Tab-separated table of C-alpha atoms in Angstrom:
chain	number	residue	atom	x	y	z
A	55	MET	CA	126.683	77.675	127.874
A	56	VAL	CA	126.741	78.154	124.123
A	57	THR	CA	128.777	80.999	122.670
A	58	ASP	CA	126.762	83.754	120.991
A	59	SER	CA	128.133	82.881	117.526
A	60	ALA	CA	126.997	79.287	117.903
A	61	ALA	CA	123.741	79.939	119.727
A	62	VAL	CA	121.698	81.287	116.834
A	63	VAL	CA	121.698	80.098	113.241
A	64	LYS	CA	120.096	82.842	111.175
A	65	HIS	CA	117.730	81.479	108.516
A	66	PRO	CA	116.483	83.353	105.446
A	67	GLU	CA	112.781	83.966	105.083
A	68	GLY	CA	110.962	81.662	102.709
A	69	LEU	CA	112.354	78.300	103.763
A	70	PRO	CA	109.946	75.463	104.546
A	71	ALA	CA	108.876	75.627	108.176
A	72	GLU	CA	110.559	72.354	109.072
A	73	LEU	CA	113.924	73.891	108.151
A	74	SER	CA	113.417	77.434	109.416
A	75	GLN	CA	112.592	76.062	112.869
A	76	LEU	CA	115.930	74.235	113.188
A	77	THR	CA	118.571	75.841	115.392
A	78	ARG	CA	121.545	74.124	113.822
A	79	THR	CA	123.665	74.570	110.721
A	80	LEU	CA	121.962	72.997	107.692
A	81	VAL	CA	123.626	70.526	105.342
A	82	VAL	CA	123.172	71.103	101.621
A	83	GLY	CA	123.993	68.095	99.464
A	84	VAL	CA	125.601	68.676	96.055
A	85	LEU	CA	123.923	67.049	93.031
A	86	ASN	CA	125.775	67.904	89.813
A	87	VAL	CA	123.981	66.817	86.631
A	88	THR	CA	126.907	67.776	84.442
A	89	PRO	CA	129.448	65.902	82.332
A	90	ASP	CA	132.408	67.952	83.523
A	91	SER	CA	132.180	68.915	87.202
A	92	PHE	CA	135.565	68.492	88.883
A	93	SER	CA	134.792	65.585	91.240
A	94	ASP	CA	131.628	63.878	89.969
A	95	GLY	CA	131.198	65.021	86.375
A	96	GLY	CA	129.218	62.535	84.329
A	97	ASP	CA	128.114	60.432	87.304
A	98	TYR	CA	124.495	61.607	87.286
A	99	LEU	CA	123.720	62.733	83.752
A	100	ASP	CA	120.848	60.250	83.492
A	101	PRO	CA	117.836	61.914	85.194
A	102	GLN	CA	116.761	58.761	87.018
A	103	GLN	CA	120.263	58.179	88.340
A	104	ALA	CA	120.373	61.807	89.467
A	105	ILE	CA	117.015	61.515	91.209
A	106	GLU	CA	118.128	58.353	92.971
A	107	HIS	CA	121.332	60.057	94.115
A	108	GLY	CA	119.337	63.050	95.385
A	109	LEU	CA	117.073	60.715	97.322
A	110	ALA	CA	120.154	59.033	98.753
A	111	LEU	CA	121.582	62.395	99.850
A	112	ALA	CA	118.318	63.187	101.624
A	113	SER	CA	118.263	59.783	103.279
A	114	GLN	CA	121.787	60.472	104.553
A	115	GLY	CA	120.521	63.638	106.203
A	116	ALA	CA	120.845	66.430	103.623
A	117	ASP	CA	118.420	69.176	104.530
A	118	ILE	CA	118.495	70.554	100.989
A	119	VAL	CA	119.624	68.964	97.726
A	120	ASP	CA	121.329	71.527	95.465
A	121	VAL	CA	120.832	70.640	91.783
A	122	GLY	CA	123.215	72.190	89.266
A	123	GLY	CA	123.442	71.708	85.491
A	124	GLU	CA	126.444	73.843	84.635
A	125	SER	CA	129.989	73.171	85.811
A	126	THR	CA	131.887	76.094	87.331
A	127	ARG	CA	135.277	74.376	87.449
A	128	PRO	CA	138.193	76.093	85.653
A	129	GLY	CA	138.129	75.255	81.956
A	130	ALA	CA	134.553	73.988	81.947
A	131	THR	CA	132.732	74.050	78.613
A	132	ALA	CA	130.227	76.903	78.351
A	133	ILE	CA	126.625	75.836	77.746
A	134	ASP	CA	123.435	77.692	76.895
A	135	GLY	CA	120.322	78.035	79.024
A	136	ALA	CA	118.349	75.469	77.070
A	137	THR	CA	120.994	72.813	77.657
A	138	GLU	CA	121.201	73.630	81.370
A	139	LEU	CA	117.437	73.543	81.694
A	140	SER	CA	117.208	70.186	79.924
A	141	ARG	CA	119.676	68.722	82.435
A	142	VAL	CA	118.029	69.918	85.616
A	143	ILE	CA	114.266	70.298	85.247
A	144	ASP	CA	113.309	66.617	85.281
A	145	VAL	CA	115.611	66.066	88.238
A	146	VAL	CA	114.130	68.953	90.215
A	147	THR	CA	110.598	67.772	89.401
A	148	GLY	CA	111.395	64.191	90.318
A	149	LEU	CA	112.919	65.141	93.683
A	150	THR	CA	110.269	67.625	94.703
A	151	SER	CA	107.532	65.133	93.825
A	152	GLU	CA	109.153	62.843	96.416
A	153	GLY	CA	109.042	65.573	99.050
A	154	ILE	CA	112.727	66.495	98.877
A	155	THR	CA	113.663	70.127	99.566
A	156	VAL	CA	115.569	71.329	96.495
A	157	SER	CA	117.650	74.371	95.616
A	158	ILE	CA	118.728	75.238	92.102
A	159	ASP	CA	122.367	76.140	91.444
A	160	THR	CA	122.239	78.475	88.458
A	161	ARG	CA	123.220	81.902	87.207
A	162	ARG	CA	120.344	82.047	84.698
A	163	SER	CA	116.930	83.498	85.515
A	164	GLN	CA	115.103	81.224	83.060
A	165	VAL	CA	116.508	78.135	84.796
A	166	ALA	CA	115.787	79.557	88.243
A	167	GLU	CA	112.204	80.437	87.290
A	168	ARG	CA	111.408	77.007	85.860
A	169	ALA	CA	113.029	75.252	88.828
A	170	LEU	CA	111.000	77.314	91.283
A	171	GLU	CA	107.855	76.477	89.330
A	172	ALA	CA	108.833	72.804	89.627
A	173	GLY	CA	109.055	73.102	93.409
A	174	ALA	CA	112.591	74.279	94.209
A	175	VAL	CA	112.622	76.542	97.255
A	176	LEU	CA	115.932	78.415	96.916
A	177	VAL	CA	118.157	79.872	94.170
A	178	ASN	CA	121.928	79.526	94.545
A	179	ASP	CA	123.583	82.027	92.162
A	180	VAL	CA	127.347	81.566	91.852
A	181	SER	CA	127.615	84.588	89.558
A	182	GLY	CA	126.692	87.027	92.320
A	183	GLY	CA	124.033	88.433	90.034
A	184	ARG	CA	126.421	89.060	87.146
A	185	GLY	CA	125.300	86.133	85.038
A	186	ASP	CA	121.884	87.402	84.013
A	187	GLU	CA	120.441	90.889	84.450
A	188	ALA	CA	116.965	89.376	84.772
A	189	MET	CA	117.895	87.328	87.862
A	190	TRP	CA	117.365	90.042	90.460
A	191	PRO	CA	113.961	91.171	89.086
A	192	LEU	CA	112.902	87.503	89.201
A	193	MET	CA	114.042	87.107	92.794
A	194	ALA	CA	112.240	90.323	93.705
A	195	SER	CA	109.005	88.818	92.382
A	196	VAL	CA	109.149	85.472	94.165
A	197	ARG	CA	109.148	84.463	97.820
A	198	ALA	CA	112.254	82.306	97.743
A	199	PRO	CA	115.661	82.727	99.443
A	200	TYR	CA	118.545	83.808	97.226
A	201	VAL	CA	122.179	82.897	97.744
A	202	LEU	CA	124.411	85.770	96.646
A	203	MET	CA	127.968	84.551	96.188
A	204	HIS	CA	131.131	86.669	96.149
A	205	ASN	CA	132.381	86.571	92.587
A	206	ARG	CA	134.394	89.241	90.840
A	207	GLY	CA	133.509	88.298	87.287
A	208	GLU	CA	132.106	85.760	84.879
A	209	GLY	CA	134.045	82.587	84.242
A	210	ALA	CA	134.917	79.605	86.335
A	211	SER	CA	138.033	80.617	88.223
A	212	GLN	CA	139.099	84.210	87.441
A	213	ASP	CA	142.613	83.751	88.848
A	214	SER	CA	143.538	87.013	87.147
A	215	LEU	CA	141.125	88.785	89.525
A	216	ALA	CA	142.594	87.179	92.649
A	217	ASP	CA	144.338	90.295	93.963
A	218	TYR	CA	143.724	91.098	97.639
A	219	GLU	CA	145.456	93.055	100.387
A	220	ASP	CA	143.058	91.748	103.068
A	221	VAL	CA	140.827	89.053	101.584
A	222	LEU	CA	138.273	88.944	104.402
A	223	VAL	CA	137.835	92.706	104.498
A	224	GLU	CA	137.535	92.946	100.727
A	225	VAL	CA	135.166	89.999	100.348
A	226	LYS	CA	132.904	91.467	103.018
A	227	ARG	CA	132.935	94.922	101.453
A	228	GLU	CA	132.262	93.628	97.932
A	229	LEU	CA	129.533	91.272	99.063
A	230	LEU	CA	127.742	93.970	101.015
A	231	GLU	CA	127.959	96.253	97.980
A	232	GLN	CA	126.224	93.510	96.014
A	233	VAL	CA	123.628	93.270	98.789
A	234	ASP	CA	122.892	96.984	98.386
A	235	ALA	CA	122.495	96.484	94.633
A	236	VAL	CA	120.234	93.442	94.914
A	237	MET	CA	118.079	95.167	97.491
A	238	ALA	CA	117.813	98.214	95.234
A	239	ALA	CA	116.475	95.802	92.608
A	240	GLY	CA	113.684	94.842	95.001
A	241	VAL	CA	114.964	91.692	96.677
A	242	ASP	CA	114.016	91.664	100.358
A	243	ALA	CA	116.950	91.595	102.765
A	244	SER	CA	115.285	88.843	104.787
A	245	ARG	CA	115.638	86.438	101.848
A	246	ILE	CA	119.344	87.012	101.127
A	247	VAL	CA	122.017	84.441	101.978
A	248	LEU	CA	125.711	85.298	101.553
A	249	ASP	CA	128.425	82.972	100.275
A	250	PRO	CA	132.092	84.064	100.468
A	251	GLY	CA	132.768	82.301	97.162
A	252	ILE	CA	135.573	79.933	98.133
A	253	GLY	CA	137.614	79.250	95.004
A	254	PHE	CA	136.112	82.007	92.877
A	255	ALA	CA	138.636	84.734	92.012
A	256	LYS	CA	140.699	83.319	94.869
A	257	ARG	CA	143.817	81.192	95.027
A	258	ALA	CA	144.727	78.883	97.900
A	259	GLU	CA	146.436	81.693	99.787
A	260	HIS	CA	143.130	83.591	99.761
A	261	ASN	CA	140.821	80.663	100.483
A	262	TRP	CA	142.631	79.441	103.600
A	263	PRO	CA	142.295	82.737	105.519
A	264	LEU	CA	138.548	82.742	104.737
A	265	VAL	CA	138.037	79.418	106.472
A	266	HIS	CA	139.962	80.217	109.651
A	267	GLN	CA	137.713	80.068	112.706
A	268	GLY	CA	138.039	83.796	113.266
A	269	ALA	CA	137.018	84.582	109.696
A	270	LEU	CA	133.960	82.335	109.934
A	271	ASP	CA	133.038	83.997	113.244
A	272	ASP	CA	133.275	87.334	111.487
A	273	MET	CA	131.040	86.163	108.614
A	274	ALA	CA	128.393	85.119	111.147
A	275	SER	CA	128.243	88.760	112.298
A	276	TRP	CA	127.588	90.257	108.857
A	277	GLY	CA	123.813	90.325	109.428
A	278	PHE	CA	122.819	87.677	106.905
A	279	PRO	CA	122.723	83.866	106.832
A	280	VAL	CA	125.977	82.505	105.420
A	281	LEU	CA	126.496	79.439	103.209
A	282	LEU	CA	129.975	77.915	103.157
A	283	GLY	CA	130.817	75.955	99.993
A	284	ALA	CA	134.343	74.602	100.310
A	285	SER	CA	133.723	70.920	99.681
A	286	ARG	CA	136.439	69.149	97.646
A	287	LYS	CA	137.775	72.422	96.242
A	288	ARG	CA	141.322	72.489	94.919
A	289	PHE	CA	142.766	74.669	97.717
A	290	LEU	CA	142.251	71.702	100.051
A	291	GLY	CA	145.049	69.935	98.167
A	292	VAL	CA	147.501	72.589	99.298
A	293	PHE	CA	148.808	73.346	102.782
A	294	GLU	CA	148.490	76.928	104.015
A	295	THR	CA	152.237	77.214	103.411
A	296	GLY	CA	151.598	76.608	99.690
A	297	GLU	CA	153.127	73.144	99.699
A	298	GLN	CA	151.191	70.469	97.819
A	299	ARG	CA	149.721	67.686	99.926
A	300	ILE	CA	151.014	64.198	99.191
A	301	ASP	CA	147.489	62.813	99.453
A	302	ASP	CA	145.202	65.004	97.372
A	303	SER	CA	142.494	62.380	96.809
A	304	MET	CA	138.808	63.207	97.059
A	305	ASP	CA	138.722	61.158	100.268
A	306	ALA	CA	141.403	63.428	101.737
A	307	ARG	CA	139.532	66.525	100.613
A	308	ASP	CA	136.323	65.140	102.093
A	309	ALA	CA	138.061	64.690	105.458
A	310	LEU	CA	139.241	68.297	105.371
A	311	THR	CA	135.731	69.400	104.404
A	312	VAL	CA	134.412	67.771	107.567
A	313	GLU	CA	136.830	69.838	109.627
A	314	LEU	CA	135.609	73.014	107.917
A	315	THR	CA	132.029	71.979	108.661
A	316	ARG	CA	132.975	71.655	112.309
A	317	ARG	CA	134.267	75.245	112.228
A	318	ALA	CA	131.123	76.455	110.438
A	319	VAL	CA	128.939	74.911	113.132
A	320	LYS	CA	131.018	76.511	115.875
A	321	SER	CA	130.613	79.885	114.187
A	322	GLY	CA	126.867	79.455	113.743
A	323	LEU	CA	126.859	79.652	109.925
A	324	TRP	CA	123.560	78.923	108.246
A	325	ALA	CA	124.617	76.035	106.020
A	326	VAL	CA	127.451	74.039	104.489
A	327	ARG	CA	127.328	72.767	100.898
A	328	VAL	CA	129.010	69.348	100.673
A	329	HIS	CA	129.438	66.259	98.517
A	330	ARG	CA	129.837	63.659	101.299
A	331	VAL	CA	126.627	64.267	103.222
A	332	GLU	CA	126.667	61.561	105.879
A	333	ALA	CA	130.052	62.498	107.379
A	334	ASN	CA	129.132	66.177	107.518
A	335	VAL	CA	125.726	65.522	109.068
A	336	ALA	CA	127.483	63.528	111.759
A	337	VAL	CA	129.840	66.390	112.581
A	338	VAL	CA	126.998	68.917	112.575
A	339	ASN	CA	125.098	66.813	115.077
A	340	SER	CA	128.101	65.954	117.273
A	341	SER	CA	129.509	69.470	117.226
A	342	ARG	CA	126.150	70.951	118.126
A	343	VAL	CA	125.686	68.578	121.062
A	344	ALA	CA	129.193	69.339	122.300
A	345	LEU	CA	128.557	73.086	122.144
A	346	GLU	CA	125.216	72.797	123.941
A	347	GLU	CA	126.753	70.674	126.704
A	348	ALA	CA	129.804	72.893	127.204
A	349	PRO	CA	129.991	74.502	130.649
């Protein structure tokens, strides 16, 4: 018997039918076409290399390839919309022409609009709607899902805004306030996906409580699909006690990401956004089978 939290994965409206019919947690593969992302900056600046990597992610089992042209790491160099667009549009076009399901990771409406025109099916907005006042009107006019991330302000890290008494309660309250605002702007509730914003205006002592099993179970009850994006983030290099891990390599962070994916599947979250696709696909499939076979 499957627990209620794991039995139903809530999908947003507007996904391709082959995804919306799945009952499991989806795997979103990260494709950064940036020179300065924290773990793979500069690896896929050439459009053809980026397209090939996106195809590889899909072949490894990524349900969606998330293309981003602006780094959100602390200290990243700010860019303008034209630069971001020049980095992503050929990659989005190349992938969608190959039948790959693509999302666009952007806080700018002009980039989102062009990517959707090029075949992207989802907009992943790390600014929580604060990056561009035209984003919500755009999303109200299109039939695409919209990921609304918890984010207290512009900028990559906002450590100065990381002040919480109860991080789960406050993230939920603030996200649902943003939901009210985005719905007032005309975005249909059925197309909204929530992201707790791991690493944004949060230090390690705030991120760890958000990825406890109980917290993820709680997120699954918020009434919206939930995307968890914790892959390779810097809090994984720190124990919950605050002590630095001896091994803080990307391989070590990838292994911890797989454990968080296992928790997300158990909680019935909609999707996980990850760098190492194959390992996370394996745990999604194995965890799902184990849950379905449990007495």
